[in-house]
Structures are given as C-alpha cells and as structure tokens.
Coordinates of C-alpha atoms in Angstrom, one line a residue:
X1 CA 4.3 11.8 10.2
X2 CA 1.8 13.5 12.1
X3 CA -2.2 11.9 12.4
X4 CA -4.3 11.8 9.9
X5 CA -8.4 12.6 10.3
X6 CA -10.2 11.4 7.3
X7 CA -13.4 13.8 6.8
X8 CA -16.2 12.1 4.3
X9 CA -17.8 14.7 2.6
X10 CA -16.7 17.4 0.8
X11 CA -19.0 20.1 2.5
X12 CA -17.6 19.3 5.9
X13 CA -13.6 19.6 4.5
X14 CA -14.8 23.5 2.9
X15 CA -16.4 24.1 6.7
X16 CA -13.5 22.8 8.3
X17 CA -11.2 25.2 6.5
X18 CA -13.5 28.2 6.1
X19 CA -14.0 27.7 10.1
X20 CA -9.9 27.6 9.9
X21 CA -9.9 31.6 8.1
X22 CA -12.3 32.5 10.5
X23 CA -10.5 31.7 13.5
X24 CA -7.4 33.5 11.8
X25 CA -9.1 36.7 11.3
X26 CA -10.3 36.9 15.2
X27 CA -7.4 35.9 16.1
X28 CA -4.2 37.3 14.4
X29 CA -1.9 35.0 16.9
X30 CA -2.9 32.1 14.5
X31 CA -1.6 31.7 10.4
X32 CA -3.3 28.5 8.7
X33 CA -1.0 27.1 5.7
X34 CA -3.1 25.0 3.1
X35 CA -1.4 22.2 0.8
X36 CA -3.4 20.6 -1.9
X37 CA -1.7 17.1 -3.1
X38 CA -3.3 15.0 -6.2
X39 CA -4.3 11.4 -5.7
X40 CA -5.4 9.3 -8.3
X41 CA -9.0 7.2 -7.1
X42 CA -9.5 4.5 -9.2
X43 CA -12.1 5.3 -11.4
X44 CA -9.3 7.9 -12.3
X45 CA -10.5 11.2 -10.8
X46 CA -8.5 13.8 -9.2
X47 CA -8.9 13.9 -5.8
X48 CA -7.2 16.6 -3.2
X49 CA -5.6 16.0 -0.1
X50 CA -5.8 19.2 2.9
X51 CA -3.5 19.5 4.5
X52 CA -4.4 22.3 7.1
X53 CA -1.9 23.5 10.0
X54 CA -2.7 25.9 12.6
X55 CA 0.1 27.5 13.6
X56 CA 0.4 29.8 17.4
X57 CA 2.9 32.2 17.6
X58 CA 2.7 31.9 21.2
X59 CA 5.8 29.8 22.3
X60 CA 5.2 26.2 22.8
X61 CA 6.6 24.6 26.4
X62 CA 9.1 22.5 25.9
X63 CA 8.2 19.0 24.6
X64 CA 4.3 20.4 24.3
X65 CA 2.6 18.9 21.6
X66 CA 0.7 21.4 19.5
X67 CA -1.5 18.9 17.9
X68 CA -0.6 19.9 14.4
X69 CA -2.6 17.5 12.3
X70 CA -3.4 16.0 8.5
X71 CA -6.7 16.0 7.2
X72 CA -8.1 14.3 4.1
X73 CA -11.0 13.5 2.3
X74 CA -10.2 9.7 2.1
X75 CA -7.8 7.7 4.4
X76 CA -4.1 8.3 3.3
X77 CA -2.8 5.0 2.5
X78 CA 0.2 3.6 5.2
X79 CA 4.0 4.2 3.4
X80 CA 5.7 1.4 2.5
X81 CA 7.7 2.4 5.7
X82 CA 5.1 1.7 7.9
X83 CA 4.0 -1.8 6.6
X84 CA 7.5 -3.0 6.8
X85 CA 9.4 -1.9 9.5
X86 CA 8.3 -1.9 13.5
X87 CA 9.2 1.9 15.1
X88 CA 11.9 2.2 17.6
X89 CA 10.4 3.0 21.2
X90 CA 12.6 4.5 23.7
X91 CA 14.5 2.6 25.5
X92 CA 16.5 1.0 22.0
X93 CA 16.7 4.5 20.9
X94 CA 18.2 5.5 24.0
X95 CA 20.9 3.6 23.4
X96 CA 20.7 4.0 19.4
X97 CA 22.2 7.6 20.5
X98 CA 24.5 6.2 23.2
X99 CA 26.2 4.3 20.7
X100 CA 26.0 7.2 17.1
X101 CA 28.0 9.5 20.4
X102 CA 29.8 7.6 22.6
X103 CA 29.6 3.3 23.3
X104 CA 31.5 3.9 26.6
X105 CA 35.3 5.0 27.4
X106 CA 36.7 3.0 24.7
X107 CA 39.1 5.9 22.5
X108 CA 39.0 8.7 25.6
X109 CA 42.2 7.7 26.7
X110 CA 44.3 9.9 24.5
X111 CA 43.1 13.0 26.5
X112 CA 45.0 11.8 29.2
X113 CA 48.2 11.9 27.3
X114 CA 47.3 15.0 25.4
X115 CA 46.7 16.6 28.6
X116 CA 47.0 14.6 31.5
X117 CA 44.4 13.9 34.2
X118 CA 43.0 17.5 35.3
X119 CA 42.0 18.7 32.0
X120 CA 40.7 15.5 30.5
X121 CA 38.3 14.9 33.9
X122 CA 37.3 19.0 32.9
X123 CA 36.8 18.4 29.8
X124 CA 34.7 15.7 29.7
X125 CA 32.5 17.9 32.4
X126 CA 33.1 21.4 30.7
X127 CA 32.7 20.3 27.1
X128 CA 29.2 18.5 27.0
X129 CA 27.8 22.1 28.3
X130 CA 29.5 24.1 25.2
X131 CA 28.6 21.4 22.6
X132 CA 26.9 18.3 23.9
X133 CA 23.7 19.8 25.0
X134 CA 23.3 22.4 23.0
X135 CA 23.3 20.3 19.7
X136 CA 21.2 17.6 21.5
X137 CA 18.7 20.4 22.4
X138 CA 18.6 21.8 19.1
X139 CA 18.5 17.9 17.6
X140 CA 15.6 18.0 19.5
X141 CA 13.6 20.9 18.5
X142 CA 14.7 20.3 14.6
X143 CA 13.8 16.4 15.1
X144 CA 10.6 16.9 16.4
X145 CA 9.5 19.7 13.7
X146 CA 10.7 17.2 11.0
X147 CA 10.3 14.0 11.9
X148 CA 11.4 11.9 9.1
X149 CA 14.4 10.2 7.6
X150 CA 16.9 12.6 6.0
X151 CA 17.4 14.7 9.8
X152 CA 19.1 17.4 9.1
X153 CA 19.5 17.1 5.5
X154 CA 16.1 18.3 5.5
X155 CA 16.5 20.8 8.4
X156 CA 18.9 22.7 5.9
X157 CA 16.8 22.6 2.7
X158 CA 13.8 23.8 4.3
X159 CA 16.2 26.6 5.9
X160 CA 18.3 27.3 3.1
X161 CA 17.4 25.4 0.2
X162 CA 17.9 22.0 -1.7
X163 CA 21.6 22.7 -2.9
X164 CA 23.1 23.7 0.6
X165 CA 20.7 20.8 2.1
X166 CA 22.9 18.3 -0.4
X167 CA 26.2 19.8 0.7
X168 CA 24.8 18.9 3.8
X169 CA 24.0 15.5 3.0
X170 CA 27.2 15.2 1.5
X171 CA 29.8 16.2 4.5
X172 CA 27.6 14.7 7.2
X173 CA 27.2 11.0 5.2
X174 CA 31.1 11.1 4.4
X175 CA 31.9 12.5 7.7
X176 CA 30.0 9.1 9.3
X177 CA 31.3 6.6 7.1
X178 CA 35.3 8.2 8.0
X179 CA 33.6 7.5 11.9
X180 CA 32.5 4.2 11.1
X181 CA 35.6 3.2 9.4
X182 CA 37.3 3.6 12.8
X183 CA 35.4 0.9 14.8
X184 CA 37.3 -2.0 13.0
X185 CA 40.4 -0.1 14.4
X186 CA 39.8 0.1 17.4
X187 CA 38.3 -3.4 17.7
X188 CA 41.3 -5.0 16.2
X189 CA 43.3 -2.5 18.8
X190 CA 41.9 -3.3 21.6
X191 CA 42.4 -7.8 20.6
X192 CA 46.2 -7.3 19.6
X193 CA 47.3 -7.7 23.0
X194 CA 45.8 -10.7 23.4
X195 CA 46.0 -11.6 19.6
X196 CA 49.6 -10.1 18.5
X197 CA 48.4 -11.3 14.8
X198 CA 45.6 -8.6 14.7
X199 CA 48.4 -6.2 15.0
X200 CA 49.3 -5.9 11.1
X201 CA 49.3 -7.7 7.7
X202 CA 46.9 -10.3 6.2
X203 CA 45.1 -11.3 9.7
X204 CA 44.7 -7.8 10.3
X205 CA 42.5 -6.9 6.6
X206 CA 40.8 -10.5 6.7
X207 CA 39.2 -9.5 10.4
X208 CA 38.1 -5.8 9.4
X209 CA 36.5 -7.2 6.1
X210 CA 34.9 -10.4 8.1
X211 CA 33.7 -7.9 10.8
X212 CA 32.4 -5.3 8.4
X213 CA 30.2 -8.0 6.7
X214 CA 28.8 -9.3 9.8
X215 CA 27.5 -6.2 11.1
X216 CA 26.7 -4.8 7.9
X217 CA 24.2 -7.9 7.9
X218 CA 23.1 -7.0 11.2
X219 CA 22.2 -3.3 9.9
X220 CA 20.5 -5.6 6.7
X221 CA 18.2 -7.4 9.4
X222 CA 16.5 -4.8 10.9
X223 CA 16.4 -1.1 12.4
X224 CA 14.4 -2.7 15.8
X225 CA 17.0 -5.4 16.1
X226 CA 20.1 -3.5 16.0
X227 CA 18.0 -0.6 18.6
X228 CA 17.6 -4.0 21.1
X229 CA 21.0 -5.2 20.2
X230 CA 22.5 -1.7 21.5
X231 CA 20.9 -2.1 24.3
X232 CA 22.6 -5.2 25.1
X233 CA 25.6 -4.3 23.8
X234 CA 25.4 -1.2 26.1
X235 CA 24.6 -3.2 29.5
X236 CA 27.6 -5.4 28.3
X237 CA 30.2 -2.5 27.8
X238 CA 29.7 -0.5 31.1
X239 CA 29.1 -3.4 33.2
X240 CA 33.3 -4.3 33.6
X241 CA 33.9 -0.2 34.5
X242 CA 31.4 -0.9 37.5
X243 CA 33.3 -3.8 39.0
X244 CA 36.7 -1.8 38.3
X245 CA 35.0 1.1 40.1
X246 CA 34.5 -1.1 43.0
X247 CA 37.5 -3.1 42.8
X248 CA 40.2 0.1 42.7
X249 CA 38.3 2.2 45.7
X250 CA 40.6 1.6 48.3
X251 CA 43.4 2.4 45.6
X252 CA 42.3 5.8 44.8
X253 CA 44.6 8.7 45.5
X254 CA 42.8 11.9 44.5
X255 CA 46.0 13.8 44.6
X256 CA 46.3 11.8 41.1
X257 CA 43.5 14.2 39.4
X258 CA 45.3 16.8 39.7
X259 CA 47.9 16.0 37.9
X260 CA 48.4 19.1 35.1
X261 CA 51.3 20.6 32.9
X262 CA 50.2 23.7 31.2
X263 CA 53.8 23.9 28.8
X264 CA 53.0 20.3 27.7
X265 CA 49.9 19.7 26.2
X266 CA 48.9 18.5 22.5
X267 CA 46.0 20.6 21.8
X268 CA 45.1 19.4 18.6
X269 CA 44.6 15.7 20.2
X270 CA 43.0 16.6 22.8
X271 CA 40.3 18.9 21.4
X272 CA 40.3 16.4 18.4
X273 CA 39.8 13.4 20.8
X274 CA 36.9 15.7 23.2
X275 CA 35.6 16.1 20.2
X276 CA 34.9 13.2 18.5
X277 CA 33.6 11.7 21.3
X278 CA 31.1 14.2 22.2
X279 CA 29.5 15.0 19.2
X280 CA 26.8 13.2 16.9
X281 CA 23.8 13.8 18.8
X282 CA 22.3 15.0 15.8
X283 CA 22.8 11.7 13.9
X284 CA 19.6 10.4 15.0
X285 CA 17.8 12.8 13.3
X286 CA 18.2 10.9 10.3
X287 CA 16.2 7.6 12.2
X288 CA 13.6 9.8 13.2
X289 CA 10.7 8.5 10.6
X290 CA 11.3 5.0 12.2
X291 CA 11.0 6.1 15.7
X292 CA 7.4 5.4 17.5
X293 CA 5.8 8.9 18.0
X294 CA 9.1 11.1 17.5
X295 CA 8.0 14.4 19.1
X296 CA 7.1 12.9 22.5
X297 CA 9.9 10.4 22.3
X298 CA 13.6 11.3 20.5
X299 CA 13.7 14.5 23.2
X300 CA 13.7 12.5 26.4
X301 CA 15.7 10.0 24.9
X302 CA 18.1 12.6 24.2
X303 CA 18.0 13.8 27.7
X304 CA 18.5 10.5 28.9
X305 CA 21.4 9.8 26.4
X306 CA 23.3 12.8 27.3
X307 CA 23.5 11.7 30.8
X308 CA 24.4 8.2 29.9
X309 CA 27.2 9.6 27.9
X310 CA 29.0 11.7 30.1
X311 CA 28.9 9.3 33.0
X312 CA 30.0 6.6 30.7
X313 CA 33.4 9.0 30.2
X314 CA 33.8 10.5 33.2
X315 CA 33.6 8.0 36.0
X316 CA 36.1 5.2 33.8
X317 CA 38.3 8.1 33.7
X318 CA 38.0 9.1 37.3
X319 CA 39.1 5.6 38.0
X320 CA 41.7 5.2 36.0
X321 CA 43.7 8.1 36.2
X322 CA 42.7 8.1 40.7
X323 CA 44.0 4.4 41.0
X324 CA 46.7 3.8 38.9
X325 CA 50.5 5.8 39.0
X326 CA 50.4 8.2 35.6
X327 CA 52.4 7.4 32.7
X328 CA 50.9 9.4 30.1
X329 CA 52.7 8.0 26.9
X330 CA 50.8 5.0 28.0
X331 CA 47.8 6.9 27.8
X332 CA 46.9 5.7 24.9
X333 CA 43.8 3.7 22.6
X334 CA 43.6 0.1 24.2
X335 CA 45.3 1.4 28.0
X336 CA 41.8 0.9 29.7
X337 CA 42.2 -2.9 29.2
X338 CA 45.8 -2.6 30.7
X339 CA 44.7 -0.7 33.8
X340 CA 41.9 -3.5 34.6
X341 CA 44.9 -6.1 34.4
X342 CA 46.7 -3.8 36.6
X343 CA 43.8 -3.5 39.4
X344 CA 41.7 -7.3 38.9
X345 CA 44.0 -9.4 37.1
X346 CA 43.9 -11.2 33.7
X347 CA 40.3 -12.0 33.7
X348 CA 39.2 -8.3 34.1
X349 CA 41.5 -7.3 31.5
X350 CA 39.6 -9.9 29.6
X351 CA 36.5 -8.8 30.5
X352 CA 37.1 -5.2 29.1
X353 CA 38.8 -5.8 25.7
X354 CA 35.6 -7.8 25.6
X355 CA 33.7 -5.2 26.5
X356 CA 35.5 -2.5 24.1
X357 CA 34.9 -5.7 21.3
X358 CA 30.9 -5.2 21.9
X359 CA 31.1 -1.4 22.3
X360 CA 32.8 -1.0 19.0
X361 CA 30.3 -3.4 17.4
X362 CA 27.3 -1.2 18.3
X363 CA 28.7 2.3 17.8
X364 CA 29.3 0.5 13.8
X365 CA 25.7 -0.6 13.8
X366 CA 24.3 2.2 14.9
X367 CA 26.2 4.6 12.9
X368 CA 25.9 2.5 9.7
X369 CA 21.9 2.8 10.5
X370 CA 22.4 6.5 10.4
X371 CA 24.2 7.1 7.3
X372 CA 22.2 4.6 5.6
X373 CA 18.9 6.0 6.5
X374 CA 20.3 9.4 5.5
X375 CA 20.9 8.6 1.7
X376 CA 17.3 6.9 2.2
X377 CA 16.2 10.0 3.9
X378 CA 17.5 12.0 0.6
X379 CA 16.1 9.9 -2.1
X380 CA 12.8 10.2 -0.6
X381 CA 13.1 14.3 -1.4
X382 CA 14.3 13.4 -4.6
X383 CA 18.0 14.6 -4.2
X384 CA 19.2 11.2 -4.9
X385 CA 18.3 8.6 -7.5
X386 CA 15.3 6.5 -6.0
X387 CA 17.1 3.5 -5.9
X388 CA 18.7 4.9 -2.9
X389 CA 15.4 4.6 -1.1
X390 CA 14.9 1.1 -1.7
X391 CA 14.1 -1.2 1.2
X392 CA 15.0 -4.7 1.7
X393 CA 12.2 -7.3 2.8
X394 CA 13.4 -5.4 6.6
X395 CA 12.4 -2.3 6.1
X396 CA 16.3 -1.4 5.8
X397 CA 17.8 1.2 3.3
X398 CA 19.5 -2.0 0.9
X399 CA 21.7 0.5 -1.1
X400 CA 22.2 2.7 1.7
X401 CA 23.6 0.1 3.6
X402 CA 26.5 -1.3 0.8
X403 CA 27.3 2.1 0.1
X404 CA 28.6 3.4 3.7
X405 CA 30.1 -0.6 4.0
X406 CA 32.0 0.4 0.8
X407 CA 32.8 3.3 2.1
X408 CA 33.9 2.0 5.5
X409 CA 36.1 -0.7 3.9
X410 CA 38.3 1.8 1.6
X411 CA 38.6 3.6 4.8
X412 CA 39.9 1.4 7.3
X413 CA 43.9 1.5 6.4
X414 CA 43.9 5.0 7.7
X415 CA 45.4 5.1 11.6
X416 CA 43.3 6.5 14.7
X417 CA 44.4 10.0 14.6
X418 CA 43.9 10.5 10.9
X419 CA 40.3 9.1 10.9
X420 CA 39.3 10.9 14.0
X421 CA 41.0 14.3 12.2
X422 CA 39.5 14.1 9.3
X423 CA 36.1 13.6 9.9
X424 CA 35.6 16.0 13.0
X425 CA 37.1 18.8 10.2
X426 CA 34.0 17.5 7.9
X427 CA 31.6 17.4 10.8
X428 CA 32.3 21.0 11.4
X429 CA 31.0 22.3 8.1
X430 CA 27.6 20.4 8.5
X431 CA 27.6 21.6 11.5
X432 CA 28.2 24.7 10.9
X433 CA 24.9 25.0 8.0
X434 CA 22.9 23.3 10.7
X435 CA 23.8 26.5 13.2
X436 CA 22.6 28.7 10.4
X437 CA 19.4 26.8 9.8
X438 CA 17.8 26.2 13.1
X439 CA 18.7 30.3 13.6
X440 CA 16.8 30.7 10.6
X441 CA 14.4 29.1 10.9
X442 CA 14.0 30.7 14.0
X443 CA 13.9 34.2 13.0
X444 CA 11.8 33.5 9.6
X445 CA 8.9 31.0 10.7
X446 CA 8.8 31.6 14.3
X447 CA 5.3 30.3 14.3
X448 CA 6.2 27.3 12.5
X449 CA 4.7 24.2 14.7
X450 CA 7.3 23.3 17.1
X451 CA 6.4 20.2 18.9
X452 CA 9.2 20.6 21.3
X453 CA 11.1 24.2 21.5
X454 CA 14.2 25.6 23.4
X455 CA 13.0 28.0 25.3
X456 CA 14.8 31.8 24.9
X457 CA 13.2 33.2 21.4
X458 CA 15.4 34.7 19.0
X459 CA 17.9 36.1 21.5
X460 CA 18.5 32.8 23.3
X461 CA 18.8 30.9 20.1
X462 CA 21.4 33.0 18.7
X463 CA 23.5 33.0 22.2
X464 CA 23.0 28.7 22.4
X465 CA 25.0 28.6 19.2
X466 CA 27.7 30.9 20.3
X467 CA 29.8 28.3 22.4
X468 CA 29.8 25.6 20.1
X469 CA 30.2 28.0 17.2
X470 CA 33.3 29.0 18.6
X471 CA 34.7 26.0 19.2
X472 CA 34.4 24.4 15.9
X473 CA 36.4 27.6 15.0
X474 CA 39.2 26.0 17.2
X475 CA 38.6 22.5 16.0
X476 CA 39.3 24.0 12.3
X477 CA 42.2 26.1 13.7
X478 CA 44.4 23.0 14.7
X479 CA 43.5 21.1 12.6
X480 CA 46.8 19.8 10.3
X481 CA 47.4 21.3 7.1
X482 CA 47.4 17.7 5.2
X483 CA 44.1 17.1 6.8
X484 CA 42.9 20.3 6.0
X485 CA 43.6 19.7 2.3
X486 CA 42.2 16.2 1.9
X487 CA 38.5 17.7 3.9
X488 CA 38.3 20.9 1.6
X489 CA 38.7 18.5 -1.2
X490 CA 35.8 16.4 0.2
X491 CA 33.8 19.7 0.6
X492 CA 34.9 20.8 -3.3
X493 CA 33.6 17.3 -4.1
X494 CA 29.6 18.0 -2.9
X495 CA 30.1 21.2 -4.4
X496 CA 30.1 19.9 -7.5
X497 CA 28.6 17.0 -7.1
X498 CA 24.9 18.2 -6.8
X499 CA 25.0 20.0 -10.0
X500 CA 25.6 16.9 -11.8
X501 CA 23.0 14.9 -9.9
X502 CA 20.9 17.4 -11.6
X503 CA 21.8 17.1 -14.9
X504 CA 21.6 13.4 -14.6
X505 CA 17.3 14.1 -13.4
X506 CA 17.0 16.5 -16.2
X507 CA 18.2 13.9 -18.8
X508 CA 16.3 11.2 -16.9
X509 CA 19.5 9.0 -17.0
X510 CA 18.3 8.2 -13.6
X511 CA 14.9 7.6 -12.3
X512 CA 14.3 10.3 -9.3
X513 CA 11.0 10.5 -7.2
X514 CA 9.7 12.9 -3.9
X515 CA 7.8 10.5 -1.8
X516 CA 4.3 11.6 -1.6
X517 CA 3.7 11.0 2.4
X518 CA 6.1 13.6 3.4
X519 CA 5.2 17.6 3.4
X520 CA 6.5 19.6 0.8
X521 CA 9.5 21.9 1.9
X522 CA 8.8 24.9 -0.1
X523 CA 10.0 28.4 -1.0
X524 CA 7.5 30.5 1.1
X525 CA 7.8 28.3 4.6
X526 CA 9.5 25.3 6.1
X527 CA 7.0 22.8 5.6
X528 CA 3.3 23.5 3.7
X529 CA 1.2 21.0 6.2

C-alpha cells in the first residue's frame, strides 16, 4: 500500500482536492482520479475516505517514485496483514526469486543430452535475453504499480477484467503446484544413489509425504523465515559448484564446449528443460503486499536475481561439460553429483547431493509461499471464498498453504519430464494474458502511476513482448499431444469454474468479501486511488 496522510478537518480535505482540479486545468499533463470509500465511526456515521492520485503523463525514470499517495480524513486503520506479519527486505527476497526461478544447476542437466554442450552453454546465455529479462522487467513495472498479494491475478483483472483475471489465477496456481510437485522428485533423485531404497516403492511415497509436511510447516511458520531460510539454503547450494570450479581448472579442455550435433537433438526437452528453468520471475508478484516498500525494493531484487540465476546455470555447466569426457545419455537429472565424484572424490559427491537436498527444499518453500499467497491474494478481491484469505497466528495464507500441499501430494507419482511438460504448457497461457495486459495497460492508462516503468512507450512495449511471445508459440508447438490434452483440460476446467464460483456468491452458499485496504480495480481505469 502506498502512504497514508491523515488531514483533520473537512475544509482542508475540499481545499486539498479543489487545489487538485486546479492544478489539472493549468496543466492538462496531469488527470486526478477520486475514490470515495464508506467507514463506519463509532457513533455510527458515515464517514469518506479520498483517495486522490495525481497522475503525469510524462514518463516516469525507471524505478522513480511518483509519490502517488492516500489521503484521509481519519488515520486508516493497519490490515490485519500488517499487524501480523514482518515485510520481507531485500536480501531474503533476493533469494525468494532465486529459488520461485532457479535454486542453482540442479535439473539443467538434461540440456546437455537434448543438445549437447554448445547449445545448452547458448542457451542458458541466449534464452534469459528473449524471456528471462523481459518478464522480470515487466514483473517489475506490473509489481510495483500493484503492489499487493494476488500479482498478476490482479494485473489481468484491472487489464481485462475479473473472469480472464480468474482464468488467470487458475492456470498460474495449478501451473505452480505441478512445479512444486517436482521438488520431492528431484530430492529423492538426487539421494537414490546414495540411498538405492528412495529409488521406488513404499520408502519412496513415505519420504515425499514426510518431506512435503515438513516444509509445508515451514511455509505455516512464517513468510520472513522461509525469505532467511533461502538465503541460507542458497549460500549452501552454490557453495559445492565453487570448490568444483576450482578443483576441475587444470582439467578443463575448452575444445569440450563445442561439442554440437545439429541431426541429433531433442527439441522438445531441451526447450522444455530451458524453459522451466528460466521462467517464474513473475511469481513474486504474488508476495509483493508482504514485501517492505515494494516499489523501491522487488525491482533491484529482480535485477539482482536475474544475475544470480544465470551464473548459477552457466558456470556449473561450463564446468562440467569443459572437465569431464561427454557421455550425453548420462546427461541426465542427478549427473552433477556424479561428475563432482568424478573430479573431488566421494565427499564432493556428498557435498552436492547435499547441496541439490537444500536447493530443492527452498525452490518448494518458496514456491508453495507463492501459490499460497496467490489464492490469498484472490480472496482478498473477492474471487474466492474468504476463507481462503485466512491467516494463521504467522501471518501465513492457512488454507492456501493445505491446498497447493494437497495439490503437490496428488502430483508427485508423475515422472520429471511429464511434470516439467505439463506445467510449462499451463504457464504459457498465463503468460500469454499477462502479455496482453501489461500492453494494455499500456496503451489505455498510459498515465496510470508507474512507480518503476520500462522505458520505450507504446512501441517498445509491444516489441519487449515479441521474443518471448514467440517462443511460448514454440513451447506450445512441441509440446506432446497427451500433454497437450491433459493442459487444455486444465484450461476447460477454469473456464468453467469461475461461473460457478459465482453462482455459489450469488446464493451466498459461501461467504465472499473485497478487502477494504486495497484500491478498487474498476471499469473506467486500473486502479481508482
């Protein structure tokens, strides 16, 4: 939320908006948007809330404040939100979005048999330019204008309207809980070598539920102790790849990286696997009502994230594929813990199925966090029951939380390739209506506050989206019919599904509620401030 001013008198709220007017008429650069809410006092009047926005059509410099504000005649009250939960600062959220994107190497190694060395050290340099940064950017500029929980959810209703916003609720919240489902995987993955019992069969369903309820508690505990726990968990993940950096320089052979057969490459694993592991910068969007001072903060930890994230790929890879003799049907989920054996022995080996151990932990924390602050994000605009937005003693989205564990749970039987599949083919179509919305938005409410904006106007907006635009088109392409089939199913699923919602609020089967701290996303503008 942006600052409140409380003004005491009546008199000086009508001079503060007929001052407002004036300044419009002399200066037709500026548009002032007015939105009266009712409080109740307690002697039972009717009090009204202004909310006053001056708006400059003039661009606003990139991660320029515009010093939008609230005013009221008495101080708003602090949410619920506020009184029980601590913001995240940077440096957890930092690695909040290290872990919703990446968590380190851990799942990149099936690029190198889909492809072999070449095009998976290019494509972890070449892809982050056509998606990576341009959804971070926009993440940023969206985040920043609507700062609260819900992310892009929100971004599309203000754009588009509530029903599309739901759909987009919808694929993005089942598209992350098919993600989260695949941490357990790779967890129990990257142990079977040392723990050939993890491999399959009763061992193998009693660790994934065991592990799902542990971090599911973790999520329970607290939004500021899972951001510090990433953080952590980060350090502890890339630290091995630094000593096997070290270790394997005088084995390099950079002959090795150019390794490349045209005639034999998978391209649906490969773009599948780039994919999933460069996307999701816009899941923290969903976080951003419990981040401390969003517009100054969630872009340069964006910034800082992307460059975490590629270096966390790129330099593991550089290593691995420069030091060691290719096999690429070894190339496969797990091999990074191999190659350590191969170049320090047992006890680095150790050291990075460890490491993989942690990283998967906090890519499930932090992912859970997102998907459960979503539906919390959602009930808050009234698109799901309230209950959803029910907090826990923590300040942590209860229901939100044991519905994407549910959902992660009936999940986890399906293998690596199918999970990955599937939800990258969901991920498209939300991303696809966020695309259409920040364009929108765009060329409808161009003076709509901006705290931080890509720079480029119209033009440059439409051309960002281009490249990544086109590649979920290729994504969708090769993707496999039976996949293809099960994700329009999912999509046929929201389609319907928000119609019944509604008739469930209309018969007041279910209690629904708009929470009355956030701005109203109306018909004539984005947000009435």
């Amino acid at each position: 939320m942006v600052p409140t001013t409380t003004i005491t008198s009546s008199e000086t709220l009508e001079n503060s908006a007929t001052n407002s007017v004036a300044d419009k008429k002399t200066s037709p650069n500026e548009s002032v948007t007015v939105h009266k809410s009712q409080q109740n006092s307690k002697n039972g009047d009717n009090n009204q809330k202004l909310r006053v926005s001056v708006q400059r059509e003039s661009a606003i410099p990139m991660g320029e404040y515009n010093g939008a504000e609230y005013i009221g005649i008495h101080d708003v009250p602090l949410s619920p939100r506020a009184n029980n939960a601590k913001k995240v600062s940077l440096l957890p959220l930092i690695f909040l979005i290290f872990y919703e994107v990446s968590g380190g190497p851990f799942g990149v190694e099936d690029t190198v048999q889909a492809a072999g060395p070449l095009f998976a050290l290019l494509g972890f340099l070449i892809f982050p330019l056509i998606w990576s940064v341009p959804e971070a950017l926009i993440t940023a500029e969206m985040g920043t204008m609507f700062p609260e929980n819900g992310g892009y959810v929100v971004w599309v209703s203000s754009a588009l309207g509530p029903y599309w916003g739901f759909q987009q609720g919808w694929v993005k919240w089942l598209s992350g809980v098919i993600d989260n489902a695949l941490y357990p995987v790779m967890f129990l993955d990257y142990l079977k070598s040392a723990i050939p019992a993890l491999g399959g069969g009763l061992p193998r369903i009693v660790a994934v539920l065991a592990l799902t309820l542990v971090l599911t508690y973790m999520n329970y505990r607290g939004l500021t102790i899972v951001g510090w726990m990433a953080v952590s968990l980060g350090i502890l993940s890339i630290l091995p790849f630094v000593v096997m950096g070290l270790i394997s320089i005088p084995k390099i052979r950079p002959s090795r990286w150019l390794v490349q057969d045209v005639h034999n490459i998978d391209w649906n694993l490969y773009l599948n696997t780039l994919f999933w592991n460069l996307n999701y910068w816009d899941s923290i969007s969903t976080l951003a009502g419990e981040v401390h001072n969003p517009k100054k903060t969630l872009p340069k930890a964006l910034f800082y994230a992307v460059i975490l994230v590629v270096l966390s790929y790129f330099f593991p890879l550089l290593i691995g594929t420069g030091a060691v003799p290719l096999q690429r049907d070894l190339w496969t989920d797990g091999y990074f813990s191999d190659i350590a054996k191969i170049l320090g022995g047992v006890w680095l080996r150790c050291w990075v199925q460890g490491a993989a151990a942690v990283s998967n932990m906090g890519m499930f924390v932090a992912e859970m966090s997102s998907d459960s602050f979503q539906l919390l994000g959602m009930a808050e605009r009234g698109m799901l029951p309230e209950f959803f937005a029910k907090r826990s003693r923590h300040g942590t989205p209860l229901i939100g939380i044991l519905f994407s564990a549910s959902g992660v749970i009936l999940l986890s039987w399906l293998s690596f390739q199918e999970i990955v599949a599937a939800e990258n083919f969901l991920y498209c179509f939300g991303m696809i209506l966020e695309f259409i919305a920040f364009v929108w938005l765009r060329i409808k409410y161009p003076n709509a506050p901006r705290p931080f904006k890509i720079p480029g106007g119209t033009i440059g907006t439409v051309l960002l989206c281009i490249p990544p635009a086109i590649l979920i088109g290729v994504v969708l392409a090769f993707s496999t019919i039976k996949v293809m089939i099960v994700s329009l199913a999912a999509v046929a699923i929201g389609l319907v599904l928000q119609p019944c919602i509604k008739l469930i609020e209309r018969k007041r089967w279910l209690k629904f509620s708009t929470s009355s701290d956030l701005p109203d996303i109306a018909s004539d503008g984005p947000l009435i401030r």
